[in-house]
Short mmCIF file of C-alpha atoms in Angstrom, two decimals:
data_model
loop_
_atom_site.label_atom_id
_atom_site.label_comp_id
_atom_site.label_asym_id
_atom_site.label_seq_id
_atom_site.Cartn_x
_atom_site.Cartn_y
_atom_site.Cartn_z
CA MET A 2 -8.19 -3.36 11.86
CA VAL A 3 -6.99 -0.92 14.51
CA ILE A 4 -3.36 -0.82 13.12
CA LEU A 5 -4.47 -0.18 9.59
CA GLY A 6 -6.83 2.51 10.90
CA ILE A 7 -3.97 4.07 12.85
CA PHE A 8 -1.68 3.83 9.90
CA ALA A 9 -4.30 5.61 7.61
CA LEU A 10 -4.91 8.33 10.15
CA ARG A 11 -1.30 9.11 10.60
CA LEU A 12 -0.55 9.25 6.74
CA LEU A 13 -3.59 11.45 6.12
CA THR A 14 -2.44 13.67 8.91
CA ILE A 15 0.94 13.75 7.51
CA PHE A 16 -0.62 14.81 3.83
CA ASN A 17 -2.38 17.54 5.51
CA HIS A 18 1.18 18.96 6.21
CA THR A 19 3.07 18.15 3.08
CA GLY A 20 0.24 18.08 0.31
CA ASN A 21 1.88 15.16 -1.29
CA PRO A 22 -0.49 12.84 -3.24
CA TYR A 23 2.03 9.91 -2.40
CA HIS A 24 0.86 10.23 1.41
CA LEU A 25 -2.73 10.76 0.69
CA MET A 26 -2.87 7.51 -1.56
CA LEU A 27 -0.97 5.53 1.27
CA GLY A 28 -3.52 6.84 3.85
CA LEU A 29 -6.55 5.86 1.68
CA SER A 30 -5.07 2.41 1.03
CA GLY A 31 -4.55 1.79 4.69
CA ALA A 32 -8.43 2.86 5.19
CA ALA A 33 -9.66 0.59 2.55
CA GLY A 34 -7.48 -2.26 3.97
CA MET A 35 -8.95 -1.84 7.18
CA ILE A 36 -12.48 -2.25 5.69
CA SER A 37 -11.28 -5.28 3.70
CA VAL A 38 -9.79 -7.01 6.95
CA LEU A 39 -13.21 -6.29 8.65
CA ALA A 40 -15.01 -8.14 5.73
CA TRP A 41 -12.58 -10.88 5.67
CA MET A 42 -13.20 -11.66 9.19
CA ASN A 43 -16.94 -11.63 8.24
CA PRO A 44 -18.64 -11.01 11.50
CA ASP A 45 -22.12 -12.30 12.01
CA TRP A 46 -23.60 -8.64 11.69
CA LEU A 47 -21.78 -8.10 8.31
CA ASN A 48 -22.76 -11.61 7.15
CA THR A 49 -26.41 -11.15 7.52
CA THR A 50 -26.32 -8.26 5.30
CA GLY A 51 -25.45 -10.57 2.40
CA PHE A 52 -22.92 -8.12 1.12
CA HIS A 53 -19.92 -9.08 2.80
CA ALA A 54 -18.02 -10.72 -0.24
CA GLU A 55 -18.84 -7.56 -2.35
CA ILE A 56 -17.43 -5.40 0.48
CA PHE A 57 -14.45 -7.53 0.56
CA HIS A 58 -13.66 -7.36 -3.17
CA TRP A 59 -14.54 -3.67 -3.69
CA SER A 60 -12.35 -2.54 -0.64
CA ARG A 61 -9.42 -4.53 -1.59
CA ALA A 62 -9.52 -3.12 -5.11
CA VAL A 63 -9.59 0.33 -3.51
CA ALA A 64 -6.78 -0.62 -1.33
CA PHE A 65 -4.52 -2.19 -4.27
CA SER A 66 -5.54 0.80 -6.60
CA THR A 67 -4.51 3.51 -4.18
CA LEU A 68 -1.18 1.61 -3.15
CA LEU A 69 -0.21 1.29 -6.69
CA SER A 70 -1.19 5.13 -7.53
CA ALA A 71 1.17 5.87 -4.50
CA GLY A 72 4.04 4.14 -6.19
CA SER A 73 3.31 5.86 -9.43
CA TRP A 74 3.23 9.15 -7.51
CA LEU A 75 6.46 8.62 -6.09
CA ILE A 76 8.10 7.94 -9.39
CA TYR A 77 6.56 10.99 -10.83
CA ARG A 78 7.90 13.29 -7.95
CA LEU A 79 11.26 11.76 -8.20
CA LYS A 80 11.70 12.47 -11.80
CA PRO A 81 12.82 16.03 -12.90
CA GLY A 82 10.24 18.26 -14.26
CA PHE A 83 11.04 18.06 -17.91
CA ALA A 84 11.13 14.22 -17.67
CA ARG A 85 7.85 13.63 -15.82
CA PHE A 86 4.93 11.79 -17.54
CA PRO A 87 1.45 13.27 -17.25
CA ALA A 88 0.25 13.51 -13.83
CA PHE A 89 -3.14 11.64 -14.57
CA PHE A 90 -1.20 8.57 -15.28
CA CYS A 91 -0.68 8.29 -11.61
CA TYR A 92 -4.41 7.66 -11.38
CA LEU A 93 -4.42 4.95 -13.97
CA PRO A 94 -4.39 2.16 -11.35
CA PHE A 95 -8.04 3.12 -10.65
CA ILE A 96 -9.22 1.40 -14.01
CA LEU A 97 -9.34 -1.76 -11.70
CA LEU A 98 -12.53 -0.03 -10.12
CA LEU A 99 -14.15 -0.08 -13.56
CA LEU A 100 -13.04 -3.57 -14.36
CA LEU A 101 -13.88 -5.19 -11.12
CA PRO A 102 -17.60 -5.79 -12.04
CA PHE A 103 -16.26 -7.95 -15.11
CA LEU A 104 -13.84 -9.77 -12.86
CA PHE A 105 -16.76 -11.00 -10.43
CA ASN A 106 -17.43 -13.78 -13.04
CA SER A 107 -13.90 -15.26 -12.47
CA LEU A 108 -12.57 -14.91 -9.02
CA MET A 109 -9.33 -16.60 -10.06
CA MET A 110 -8.84 -13.93 -12.68
CA MET A 111 -9.67 -11.21 -10.09
CA GLU A 112 -7.04 -12.73 -7.55
CA VAL A 113 -4.29 -12.52 -10.42
CA VAL A 114 -5.11 -9.26 -11.09
CA PHE A 115 -4.79 -8.09 -7.38
CA THR A 116 -1.48 -10.08 -7.28
CA ILE A 117 -0.19 -8.18 -10.14
CA TYR A 118 -1.11 -4.72 -8.40
CA VAL A 119 0.33 -5.73 -5.13
CA VAL A 120 3.55 -7.00 -6.34
CA SER A 121 3.93 -3.89 -8.68
CA ALA A 122 3.25 -1.49 -5.85
CA PHE A 123 5.54 -3.31 -3.08
CA LEU A 124 8.32 -3.56 -5.80
CA ILE A 125 8.12 0.21 -6.75
CA ILE A 126 8.14 1.35 -3.03
CA LEU A 127 10.63 -1.16 -2.02
CA LEU A 128 13.24 -0.23 -4.42
CA LEU A 129 12.80 3.49 -3.93
CA TYR A 130 12.97 3.42 -0.19
CA SER A 131 15.90 1.10 -0.22
CA VAL A 132 18.02 3.90 -1.76
CA SER A 133 18.54 5.42 1.55
CA MET A 134 18.21 2.44 3.74
CA GLU A 135 21.73 2.87 5.30
CA LYS A 136 20.47 6.23 6.92
CA ASP A 137 17.87 4.58 8.91
CA ASN A 138 15.69 7.27 10.19
CA GLY A 139 12.75 5.15 10.24
CA THR A 140 13.43 3.78 6.60
CA ILE A 141 14.45 0.22 7.76
CA LEU A 142 11.23 0.16 9.88
CA ILE A 143 9.22 1.05 6.82
CA LEU A 144 10.95 -1.40 4.66
CA THR A 145 10.52 -4.16 7.25
CA GLY A 146 6.88 -3.39 7.70
CA MET A 147 6.48 -3.59 3.77
CA ILE A 148 8.25 -7.04 3.78
CA LEU A 149 6.14 -8.34 6.42
CA GLY A 150 2.98 -7.10 4.63
CA ILE A 151 4.16 -9.09 1.53
CA ILE A 152 4.54 -12.06 3.73
CA SER A 153 0.80 -11.83 4.78
CA SER A 154 -0.10 -11.56 1.16
CA ILE A 155 1.75 -14.71 0.30
CA LEU A 156 0.17 -16.30 3.32
CA TYR A 157 -3.19 -15.32 2.04
CA TRP A 158 -2.57 -16.52 -1.66
CA MET A 159 -0.90 -19.68 -0.65
CA PRO A 160 -2.97 -22.66 -1.78
CA ASP A 161 -4.11 -25.07 0.80
CA THR A 162 -2.88 -27.95 -1.08
CA LEU A 163 0.66 -26.59 -0.72
CA LEU A 164 0.47 -25.32 2.89
CA ALA A 165 -2.47 -25.27 4.89
CA ILE A 166 -2.23 -22.11 7.10
CA PRO A 167 -4.71 -21.20 9.94
CA HIS A 168 -6.71 -18.17 9.20
CA PHE A 169 -5.66 -16.43 12.38
CA ILE A 170 -1.92 -16.62 11.38
CA ILE A 171 -2.37 -14.80 8.14
CA PRO A 172 -2.87 -11.10 9.57
CA VAL A 173 -0.11 -11.53 12.23
CA PRO A 174 2.94 -10.40 9.92
CA LEU A 175 0.62 -7.72 8.57
CA SER A 176 -0.12 -6.36 12.01
CA ILE A 177 3.47 -6.35 13.17
CA GLY A 178 4.38 -4.65 9.88
CA GLY A 179 1.80 -2.23 10.17
CA ILE A 180 3.13 -1.31 13.65
CA LEU A 181 6.77 -0.85 12.32
CA ALA A 182 5.68 1.09 9.40
CA ILE A 183 3.64 3.45 11.63
CA ILE A 184 6.78 4.15 13.71
CA GLY A 185 9.00 4.34 10.76
CA PHE A 186 6.86 7.01 8.91
CA ASP A 187 6.36 9.05 12.21
CA ARG A 188 10.13 8.92 13.07
CA ARG A 189 10.96 10.14 9.35
CA PHE A 190 8.32 12.91 9.73
CA ARG A 191 9.38 14.15 12.99
CA GLU A 192 13.20 14.29 12.12
CA THR A 193 13.04 15.66 8.52
CA GLY A 194 9.47 17.08 8.26
CA GLU A 195 8.78 14.61 5.25
CA ILE A 196 8.28 11.01 4.80
CA LEU A 197 11.11 10.03 2.47
CA ASP A 198 9.68 11.98 -0.37
CA GLU A 199 11.40 12.94 -3.76
CA ASN A 200 13.54 15.33 -2.21
CA THR A 201 15.26 13.03 0.20
CA ILE A 202 15.44 10.32 -2.41
CA MET A 203 16.97 12.74 -5.04
CA GLN A 204 19.62 14.05 -2.45
CA ASP A 205 20.62 10.35 -1.61
CA LEU A 206 21.05 9.67 -5.47
CA GLN A 207 23.09 12.64 -5.95
CA THR A 208 25.25 11.87 -2.94
CA GLU A 209 26.03 8.49 -4.51
CA GLU A 210 26.84 9.92 -7.79
CA LEU A 211 29.51 12.17 -6.03
#
């Protein structure tokens, strides 16, 4: 929770400097993720409210929606102006928040939708960041952090019939990945004044073409 909170605070601080919605959505995703981890831990004081399950599902929905929206914004800013899709398309992932009440009737379907969101978001961001991985500058740390986050997701969704994983193990890769991502984002911001946004990606693509 602390690591996700620091991640959210750092990305929101960076957004204050760049004004890039990509950074805003990543920060909001970290904040919602922090709440979902709290609900997943289900402390006694939260359990007594009787709303811990709803808080868990809604916070995950917000976290995954903002994460996929961040990937959409990265694609949008990467495209040249004449080829960009309408900006409101970047907010389409939030449709999940409208559909979530209907998904409460089928927790399995809810997990399938969540999985699609997570996989889509990670694939988009991983592919775009891998363009300039050779330059390091924190990019390798960010990519490693994301991969570890994916591992945590896999461990969470792993059926007990295939591999019984103690609950305290599941957040470990996410925690380590969060630390690496924070260092990576901070390093890129301090060195370039931006967090591998569309400008640095476009420069890398143009360099490879030459």
